[in-house]
Structures are given as structure tokens and as C-alpha cells.
Amino acid sequence: MLILNRKEGESIRIGDDIEVKIVSVEGGQVKLGIDAPRSLDVYREEVYRAIQEENTEAASFSGELLNYLKNQKKD
């Protein structure tokens, strides 16, 4: 993991299209401003993980449903 020190008002760039700016630092929290193309999804880590879990669950459910439907045709 790359670790950078930045002060309030400073930013970092990721590639040509993404800028992450330190908007404020207060009480142990950092407020970030992210300027990225709309085509790029940006999530908080906990939201991203929840989406991944739901997608994994939905994918396994679809497999179970397909097997169920396959067995229904045979009966």
C-alpha cells in the first residue's frame, strides 16, 4: 500500500482522470473530495464489501435456481 502524507487543501492524482483532495481534517475524521469520471464507481469500503457480498449471494442463488429448474423439466 502506498502511504502519502497530505495536508488540508492538498490532493493526490490517480492517473490522468482522478483527483482525491483533502477537504478537511477534524476530530479524527478526514473529509475527502473525489473528482473522477462518472463511469467510475466510487464507494465507501463498507458499501463496496456489502455490494460484493450481495453479488456473491445472488450468483450462488442463481446457480441453485438453475439446478432446480433443470430438475423440474425432468420430472
Coordinates of N, CA and C in Angstrom, one line a residue:
M1 N 0.8 -1.2 0.0 CA 0.0 0.0 0.0 C 0.9 1.2 0.0
L2 N 0.6 2.1 -0.9 CA 1.3 3.4 -0.9 C 0.7 4.3 0.2
I3 N 1.5 4.9 1.0 CA 1.0 5.8 2.0 C 1.6 7.2 1.8
L4 N 0.7 8.2 1.7 CA 1.2 9.6 1.4 C 0.7 10.5 2.5
N5 N 1.5 11.5 2.9 CA 1.0 12.5 3.8 C 0.5 13.7 3.0
R6 N -0.6 14.2 3.4 CA -1.2 15.4 2.7 C -1.8 16.3 3.8
K7 N -1.8 17.5 3.5 CA -2.5 18.5 4.4 C -3.8 18.9 3.8
E8 N -4.6 19.5 4.7 CA -5.9 20.0 4.2 C -5.7 20.9 3.0
G9 N -6.5 20.7 2.0 CA -6.4 21.5 0.8 C -5.5 20.9 -0.3
E10 N -4.7 20.0 0.1 CA -3.8 19.3 -0.8 C -4.5 18.1 -1.5
S11 N -4.0 17.6 -2.5 CA -4.6 16.5 -3.2 C -3.6 15.5 -3.8
I12 N -4.1 14.4 -4.2 CA -3.3 13.4 -5.0 C -4.0 13.2 -6.3
R13 N -3.3 12.7 -7.3 CA -3.9 12.3 -8.5 C -3.6 10.9 -8.8
I14 N -4.7 10.2 -9.3 CA -4.6 8.8 -9.7 C -4.8 8.8 -11.2
G15 N -3.8 8.5 -11.9 CA -3.9 8.6 -13.4 C -4.2 10.0 -13.8
D16 N -4.7 10.1 -15.0 CA -5.0 11.5 -15.6 C -6.4 12.0 -15.2
D17 N -7.3 11.1 -14.7 CA -8.7 11.5 -14.6 C -9.2 11.6 -13.1
I18 N -8.4 11.1 -12.2 CA -8.9 11.1 -10.8 C -8.1 11.9 -9.9
E19 N -8.8 12.8 -9.1 CA -8.1 13.6 -8.1 C -8.8 13.4 -6.8
V20 N -8.0 13.1 -5.7 CA -8.6 13.0 -4.4 C -8.0 14.1 -3.6
K21 N -8.9 15.0 -3.0 CA -8.5 16.2 -2.3 C -8.9 16.0 -0.8
I22 N -8.0 16.5 0.0 CA -8.3 16.5 1.5 C -9.0 17.8 1.7
V23 N -10.3 17.7 2.0 CA -11.2 18.8 2.1 C -11.1 19.4 3.6
S24 N -11.1 18.5 4.5 CA -10.9 18.9 5.9 C -10.5 17.7 6.8
V25 N -9.9 18.0 7.9 CA -9.5 17.1 8.9 C -10.0 17.6 10.3
E26 N -10.9 16.8 10.9 CA -11.5 17.3 12.1 C -11.8 16.1 13.0
G27 N -11.4 16.1 14.3 CA -11.7 15.1 15.2 C -11.5 13.7 14.8
G28 N -10.4 13.4 14.2 CA -10.1 12.1 13.8 C -10.7 11.6 12.5
Q29 N -11.4 12.5 11.8 CA -12.1 12.2 10.5 C -11.5 13.1 9.4
V30 N -11.3 12.4 8.3 CA -10.8 13.1 7.1 C -12.0 13.2 6.1
K31 N -12.3 14.4 5.6 CA -13.3 14.6 4.6 C -12.5 14.7 3.2
L32 N -12.9 13.8 2.3 CA -12.2 13.7 1.0 C -13.2 14.2 -0.1
G33 N -12.6 14.9 -1.0 CA -13.3 15.2 -2.2 C -12.7 14.4 -3.4
I34 N -13.6 13.8 -4.1 CA -13.1 12.9 -5.2 C -13.7 13.4 -6.5
D35 N -12.8 13.7 -7.4 CA -13.2 14.1 -8.8 C -12.7 13.0 -9.7
A36 N -13.7 12.3 -10.2 CA -13.5 11.1 -11.1 C -14.5 11.1 -12.2
P37 N -14.2 10.4 -13.3 CA -15.2 10.3 -14.3 C -16.5 9.6 -13.8
R38 N -17.7 9.9 -14.3 CA -18.9 9.3 -13.8 C -19.0 7.8 -14.1
S39 N -18.2 7.4 -15.1 CA -18.2 6.0 -15.5 C -17.5 5.1 -14.4
L40 N -16.8 5.8 -13.5 CA -16.0 5.0 -12.5 C -16.8 5.0 -11.2
D41 N -17.1 3.8 -10.6 CA -17.8 3.7 -9.4 C -16.9 4.0 -8.2
V42 N -17.4 4.8 -7.3 CA -16.7 5.2 -6.1 C -17.6 4.9 -4.9
Y43 N -17.1 4.0 -4.0 CA -17.9 3.6 -2.8 C -17.0 3.7 -1.6
R44 N -17.7 3.9 -0.4 CA -17.0 3.7 0.8 C -16.7 2.2 0.9
E45 N -15.6 1.8 1.6 CA -15.2 0.4 1.7 C -16.3 -0.5 2.2
E46 N -17.1 -0.1 3.2 CA -18.1 -0.9 3.8 C -19.3 -1.1 2.8
V47 N -19.6 -0.1 2.0 CA -20.6 -0.2 1.0 C -20.1 -1.2 -0.1
Y48 N -18.9 -1.0 -0.5 CA -18.3 -1.9 -1.6 C -18.4 -3.4 -1.2
R49 N -18.0 -3.6 0.1 CA -18.0 -5.0 0.5 C -19.4 -5.6 0.6
A50 N -20.4 -4.8 1.0 CA -21.8 -5.2 1.1 C -22.3 -5.5 -0.3
I51 N -21.9 -4.7 -1.3 CA -22.3 -5.0 -2.7 C -21.7 -6.3 -3.2
Q52 N -20.4 -6.5 -2.9 CA -19.7 -7.7 -3.3 C -20.4 -9.0 -2.7
E53 N -20.8 -8.9 -1.4 CA -21.4 -10.0 -0.7 C -22.8 -10.3 -1.3
E54 N -23.5 -9.2 -1.6 CA -24.8 -9.4 -2.3 C -24.7 -10.0 -3.7
N55 N -23.7 -9.6 -4.4 CA -23.5 -10.2 -5.7 C -23.1 -11.6 -5.6
T56 N -22.2 -12.0 -4.7 CA -21.8 -13.4 -4.5 C -23.0 -14.2 -4.1
E57 N -23.9 -13.7 -3.2 CA -25.1 -14.4 -2.8 C -26.0 -14.6 -4.0
A58 N -26.2 -13.5 -4.7 CA -27.1 -13.6 -5.9 C -26.6 -14.6 -6.9
A59 N -25.3 -14.6 -7.1 CA -24.7 -15.6 -8.1 C -24.9 -17.0 -7.7
S60 N -24.8 -17.3 -6.4 CA -24.9 -18.6 -5.9 C -26.4 -19.0 -5.9
F61 N -27.3 -18.1 -5.6 CA -28.7 -18.3 -5.7 C -29.1 -18.7 -7.1
S62 N -28.6 -18.0 -8.1 CA -28.9 -18.2 -9.5 C -28.5 -19.6 -9.9
G63 N -27.3 -20.1 -9.4 CA -26.9 -21.4 -9.7 C -27.8 -22.5 -9.1
E64 N -28.3 -22.2 -7.9 CA -29.2 -23.1 -7.2 C -30.6 -23.1 -8.0
L65 N -31.0 -21.9 -8.4 CA -32.3 -21.8 -9.1 C -32.2 -22.5 -10.5
L66 N -31.0 -22.4 -11.2 CA -30.9 -23.1 -12.4 C -30.9 -24.6 -12.2
N67 N -30.3 -25.1 -11.2 CA -30.3 -26.5 -10.9 C -31.7 -27.0 -10.6
Y68 N -32.5 -26.2 -9.9 CA -33.8 -26.5 -9.5 C -34.7 -26.6 -10.8
L69 N -34.5 -25.6 -11.7 CA -35.3 -25.5 -12.9 C -34.9 -26.7 -13.8
K70 N -33.7 -27.1 -13.9 CA -33.3 -28.2 -14.7 C -33.9 -29.5 -14.2
N71 N -34.0 -29.6 -12.9 CA -34.6 -30.8 -12.3 C -36.1 -30.8 -12.5
Q72 N -36.7 -29.7 -12.6 CA -38.2 -29.6 -12.8 C -38.6 -30.1 -14.2
K73 N -37.7 -29.9 -15.2 CA -38.0 -30.3 -16.5 C -38.0 -31.8 -16.6
K74 N -37.1 -32.5 -15.8 CA -37.0 -33.9 -15.9 C -38.2 -34.6 -15.2
D75 N -38.8 -34.0 -14.3 CA -40.0 -34.6 -13.6 C -41.2 -34.7 -14.4

